[in-house]
């Protein structure tokens, strides 16, 4: 909950024009390893900074550097793996708070990697979940995540044998995978569902069919420029149509406006790419706490 509050504060700074992102840059090597760099300027708070990390088969250790905007002094270097989980989960929780139905009670988490538990915890922080279904292509992973959800969050969790079973009855669906081929089809979900799509953050990855966006009553992203640059799903769906791209709103605008889900929305989709404003929002809060 505190991470979500910090993110909400940071997005309000962005909406007011007092914070700006450094759009992500990345490079790839060795069959899928990626090097990333993002950053942000919080002019209103007097702090700037960057986060960099290499995602490899052997692991990752992101570093967040906070810098005084007035004299360039380093304020902190944060070993930011746990912070990144709170940021990535928290922004999905905030997206769900703004875009999911108020009566949402059931969640499906697709993917059982290192981000998954935080993704469930963040949605549970904004909606009183009474059931979570878990699907991963690896049975042992989905069963282990279901057990951790029950042990840690005290929410009934069911590891399902198929994706369709996991999606059945879900009000919020979070996609947190490293899939390279879309697995969520246009018509896989009934009306009323909110989707958090957080896994495909580089062009070689995709989790849902681009045609699914045709059903979305609200489209939002943490960083619209990064979606336009790096999201294959959105690039293939919206192409060069600026009118279509105008449908994609920054989450900061929805937060600042106090937006809630339209009653007639079919699906809503929040695309999280990871952005410097999110990392600095949490990093600054952590620094103040320290």
Coordinates of C-alpha atoms in Angstrom, one line a residue:
X1 CA 0.0 0.0 0.0
X2 CA 2.8 2.5 0.8
X3 CA 4.4 1.8 -2.6
X4 CA 1.1 2.4 -4.4
X5 CA 0.7 5.7 -2.5
X6 CA 4.3 6.8 -3.4
X7 CA 3.6 5.9 -7.1
X8 CA 0.3 7.9 -7.0
X9 CA 2.2 10.9 -5.6
X10 CA 4.8 10.6 -8.4
X11 CA 2.3 10.3 -11.1
X12 CA 0.5 13.5 -9.8
X13 CA 3.9 15.3 -10.1
X14 CA 4.1 14.0 -13.7
X15 CA 0.6 15.2 -14.6
X16 CA 1.3 18.6 -13.1
X17 CA 4.4 19.0 -15.3
X18 CA 6.9 18.8 -12.4
X19 CA 8.3 15.3 -13.3
X20 CA 9.5 13.9 -16.7
X21 CA 10.8 10.6 -17.8
X22 CA 14.0 9.7 -19.6
X23 CA 12.7 7.2 -22.1
X24 CA 14.1 3.7 -21.8
X25 CA 17.0 2.5 -23.9
X26 CA 18.1 -1.1 -24.2
X27 CA 20.5 -3.5 -25.9
X28 CA 20.3 -7.2 -26.3
X29 CA 22.8 -10.1 -26.6
X30 CA 23.2 -13.8 -26.0
X31 CA 19.8 -15.2 -26.9
X32 CA 17.6 -12.8 -25.0
X33 CA 19.7 -11.1 -22.4
X34 CA 18.9 -7.4 -22.2
X35 CA 20.7 -4.2 -20.8
X36 CA 18.3 -1.4 -19.8
X37 CA 18.6 2.2 -18.7
X38 CA 15.8 4.5 -17.6
X39 CA 15.6 7.7 -15.5
X40 CA 13.5 10.7 -14.5
X41 CA 13.7 14.3 -13.4
X42 CA 11.6 15.4 -10.4
X43 CA 12.0 19.1 -10.7
X44 CA 9.4 19.8 -8.0
X45 CA 11.2 17.5 -5.5
X46 CA 14.8 18.5 -6.5
X47 CA 15.9 15.0 -7.4
X48 CA 17.0 13.3 -10.6
X49 CA 18.2 9.8 -11.2
X50 CA 18.7 6.7 -13.3
X51 CA 18.2 3.0 -13.0
X52 CA 20.2 0.4 -14.9
X53 CA 20.2 -3.3 -15.0
X54 CA 21.1 -6.4 -17.1
X55 CA 18.5 -9.1 -17.3
X56 CA 20.3 -12.4 -17.9
X57 CA 19.6 -16.1 -17.7
X58 CA 21.8 -16.0 -14.5
X59 CA 19.9 -13.2 -12.8
X60 CA 19.8 -9.5 -12.5
X61 CA 20.7 -6.8 -10.0
X62 CA 19.3 -3.3 -10.8
X63 CA 20.9 -0.2 -9.3
X64 CA 19.0 3.1 -8.8
X65 CA 21.1 6.2 -8.4
X66 CA 19.5 9.3 -6.9
X67 CA 21.1 12.7 -7.6
X68 CA 20.6 16.2 -6.1
X69 CA 19.1 18.3 -9.0
X70 CA 20.8 21.4 -7.7
X71 CA 24.5 20.4 -7.3
X72 CA 24.7 16.9 -8.9
X73 CA 25.7 15.2 -5.7
X74 CA 24.8 11.5 -5.3
X75 CA 22.2 11.2 -2.7
X76 CA 21.9 7.4 -2.7
X77 CA 22.7 4.2 -4.6
X78 CA 19.9 1.7 -4.1
X79 CA 20.3 -2.0 -4.7
X80 CA 16.9 -2.0 -6.3
X81 CA 15.7 -5.6 -6.9
X82 CA 13.0 -5.5 -4.1
X83 CA 12.3 -1.9 -5.0
X84 CA 11.7 -2.9 -8.6
X85 CA 9.2 -5.6 -7.5
X86 CA 7.3 -3.0 -5.5
X87 CA 7.4 -0.6 -8.4
X88 CA 6.3 -3.1 -11.0
X89 CA 3.7 -4.7 -8.8
X90 CA 2.6 -1.3 -7.4
X91 CA 2.0 0.3 -10.8
X92 CA -0.2 -2.6 -11.7
X93 CA -2.1 -2.2 -8.4
X94 CA -2.6 1.5 -9.2
X95 CA -3.7 0.7 -12.7
X96 CA -6.2 -1.8 -11.3
X97 CA -7.4 0.7 -8.8
X98 CA -8.2 3.2 -11.5
X99 CA -9.4 0.9 -14.2
X100 CA -10.9 -2.3 -12.7
X101 CA -14.5 -2.7 -11.6
X102 CA -15.1 -1.6 -8.0
X103 CA -16.6 -5.0 -7.2
X104 CA -13.6 -7.0 -8.6
X105 CA -12.9 -10.0 -6.3
X106 CA -11.2 -12.6 -8.5
X107 CA -7.8 -12.4 -10.1
X108 CA -5.8 -14.5 -12.5
X109 CA -2.0 -14.3 -12.6
X110 CA -0.4 -15.6 -15.8
X111 CA 3.3 -16.3 -15.2
X112 CA 5.0 -17.5 -12.0
X113 CA 8.3 -15.7 -12.0
X114 CA 10.0 -13.4 -9.6
X115 CA 7.5 -10.5 -10.1
X116 CA 4.4 -12.6 -9.7
X117 CA 3.8 -12.5 -5.9
X118 CA 4.2 -8.7 -5.8
X119 CA 1.7 -8.4 -8.7
X120 CA -0.9 -10.3 -6.7
X121 CA -0.1 -8.4 -3.5
X122 CA -0.6 -5.1 -5.3
X123 CA -4.0 -5.9 -6.7
X124 CA -5.0 -7.3 -3.3
X125 CA -4.0 -3.9 -1.8
X126 CA -6.7 -2.1 -3.9
X127 CA -9.4 -4.8 -4.2
X128 CA -10.6 -7.3 -1.6
X129 CA -9.6 -10.5 -3.5
X130 CA -11.2 -13.7 -2.4
X131 CA -9.6 -16.0 -5.0
X132 CA -6.5 -16.0 -7.2
X133 CA -6.0 -18.5 -10.1
X134 CA -2.4 -19.2 -11.2
X135 CA -1.2 -20.4 -14.6
X136 CA 2.3 -21.0 -15.8
X137 CA 3.5 -23.5 -18.4
X138 CA 5.6 -25.1 -15.7
X139 CA 3.4 -27.0 -13.3
X140 CA 5.8 -26.9 -10.4
X141 CA 6.1 -23.1 -10.7
X142 CA 2.4 -22.5 -10.7
X143 CA 1.8 -24.8 -7.8
X144 CA 4.7 -23.1 -5.8
X145 CA 3.3 -19.6 -6.5
X146 CA -0.2 -20.7 -5.4
X147 CA 1.2 -22.0 -2.2
X148 CA 3.1 -18.8 -1.6
X149 CA 0.0 -16.6 -2.2
X150 CA -2.0 -18.6 0.3
X151 CA 0.8 -18.6 2.9
X152 CA 1.8 -14.9 2.4
X153 CA -1.5 -13.2 1.5
X154 CA -4.0 -15.5 3.0
X155 CA -6.1 -15.6 -0.2
X156 CA -7.4 -18.8 -1.7
X157 CA -5.1 -19.6 -4.7
X158 CA -5.6 -22.3 -7.3
X159 CA -2.9 -23.6 -9.7
X160 CA -4.8 -24.5 -12.9
X161 CA -3.9 -27.0 -15.5
X162 CA -4.8 -24.7 -18.4
X163 CA -4.9 -21.0 -19.2
X164 CA -8.6 -21.1 -19.9
X165 CA -9.3 -22.5 -16.4
X166 CA -7.2 -19.6 -14.9
X167 CA -9.1 -17.0 -16.9
X168 CA -12.6 -18.4 -16.1
X169 CA -14.4 -16.0 -13.7
X170 CA -11.5 -13.6 -13.3
X171 CA -12.2 -9.9 -12.9
X172 CA -8.5 -8.8 -13.1
X173 CA -6.0 -10.6 -15.3
X174 CA -2.3 -9.8 -14.9
X175 CA 0.1 -11.1 -17.6
X176 CA 3.7 -11.3 -16.3
X177 CA 5.6 -13.6 -18.6
X178 CA 8.5 -13.6 -21.0
X179 CA 6.4 -14.9 -23.9
X180 CA 7.5 -14.2 -27.5
X181 CA 4.3 -15.4 -29.0
X182 CA 0.9 -14.0 -28.0
X183 CA -1.1 -16.4 -25.9
X184 CA -4.1 -14.3 -24.9
X185 CA -6.5 -14.1 -27.8
X186 CA -9.0 -11.4 -28.7
X187 CA -12.0 -13.2 -27.4
X188 CA -10.6 -15.2 -24.5
X189 CA -12.2 -12.9 -21.9
X190 CA -15.8 -11.9 -21.2
X191 CA -16.9 -8.3 -20.8
X192 CA -15.9 -6.5 -17.6
X193 CA -12.3 -7.7 -17.2
X194 CA -9.3 -5.5 -16.5
X195 CA -6.0 -6.5 -17.9
X196 CA -2.6 -5.6 -16.5
X197 CA 0.0 -6.4 -19.2
X198 CA 3.5 -6.2 -17.7
X199 CA 5.7 -8.8 -19.2
X200 CA 6.4 -7.8 -22.8
X201 CA 8.6 -4.7 -22.5
X202 CA 10.9 -5.3 -25.5
X203 CA 9.9 -5.7 -29.1
X204 CA 10.7 -9.4 -29.3
X205 CA 8.1 -10.2 -26.7
X206 CA 4.3 -10.3 -26.9
X207 CA 1.6 -11.6 -24.5
X208 CA -1.8 -10.7 -26.2
X209 CA -3.1 -10.6 -29.7
X210 CA -3.0 -7.0 -31.0
X211 CA -6.6 -7.4 -32.1
X212 CA -7.6 -7.6 -28.4
X213 CA -7.1 -3.8 -28.1
X214 CA -10.1 -3.4 -30.4
X215 CA -12.3 -4.3 -27.4
X216 CA -10.7 -2.0 -24.9
X217 CA -12.9 0.9 -23.7
X218 CA -9.9 2.4 -21.9
X219 CA -6.2 2.0 -22.8
X220 CA -3.5 3.4 -20.5
X221 CA 0.2 3.0 -20.0
X222 CA 2.8 4.2 -17.5
X223 CA 4.9 5.6 -20.3
X224 CA 3.2 6.2 -23.7
X225 CA 6.5 7.0 -25.5
X226 CA 8.0 3.7 -24.4
X227 CA 4.9 1.8 -25.6
X228 CA 5.2 3.5 -28.9
X229 CA 8.9 2.6 -29.1
X230 CA 9.0 -0.9 -27.6
X231 CA 5.6 -2.6 -27.4
X232 CA 5.1 -4.9 -30.3
X233 CA 1.5 -5.6 -29.3
X234 CA 0.6 -1.9 -29.5
X235 CA 2.8 -1.1 -32.5
X236 CA 1.2 -3.9 -34.6
X237 CA -2.4 -2.9 -33.4
X238 CA -2.2 0.8 -33.9
X239 CA 0.5 1.2 -36.6
X240 CA 0.8 4.7 -38.0
X241 CA -2.7 5.8 -37.1
X242 CA -2.3 8.8 -34.8
X243 CA -6.1 8.8 -34.1
X244 CA -5.8 5.3 -32.8
X245 CA -2.7 6.2 -30.7
X246 CA -4.7 9.0 -29.1
X247 CA -6.8 6.4 -27.3
X248 CA -3.7 5.4 -25.3
X249 CA -3.6 7.6 -22.2
X250 CA -0.9 8.1 -19.6
X251 CA -1.9 6.6 -16.3
X252 CA -0.8 9.8 -14.7
X253 CA -3.6 11.7 -16.5
X254 CA -6.2 9.1 -15.2
X255 CA -4.8 9.4 -11.6
X256 CA -4.8 13.2 -11.6
X257 CA -8.4 13.3 -13.0
X258 CA -9.7 10.8 -10.4
X259 CA -10.9 8.6 -13.3
X260 CA -12.9 5.4 -12.6
X261 CA -13.9 2.6 -15.0
X262 CA -16.7 3.5 -17.4
X263 CA -19.8 1.5 -16.7
X264 CA -20.1 0.4 -20.3
X265 CA -16.4 -0.6 -20.9
X266 CA -15.9 -4.0 -22.5
X267 CA -12.2 -4.5 -21.5
X268 CA -9.7 -2.1 -20.0
X269 CA -6.0 -2.6 -20.6
X270 CA -3.1 -1.1 -18.7
X271 CA 0.3 -1.6 -20.3
X272 CA 3.3 -1.3 -17.9
X273 CA 6.7 -0.8 -19.5
X274 CA 8.6 0.3 -16.5
X275 CA 9.6 4.0 -16.2
X276 CA 12.0 6.2 -14.3
X277 CA 9.2 8.2 -12.6
X278 CA 8.0 5.0 -11.0
X279 CA 11.5 4.0 -9.8
X280 CA 12.3 7.5 -8.5
X281 CA 8.9 7.8 -6.8
X282 CA 9.7 4.8 -4.7
X283 CA 13.4 5.5 -4.4
X284 CA 12.8 9.0 -3.0
X285 CA 10.3 7.5 -0.5
X286 CA 12.8 4.9 0.6
X287 CA 15.5 7.5 1.0
X288 CA 13.3 9.6 3.2
X289 CA 12.5 6.6 5.3
X290 CA 16.2 5.7 5.6

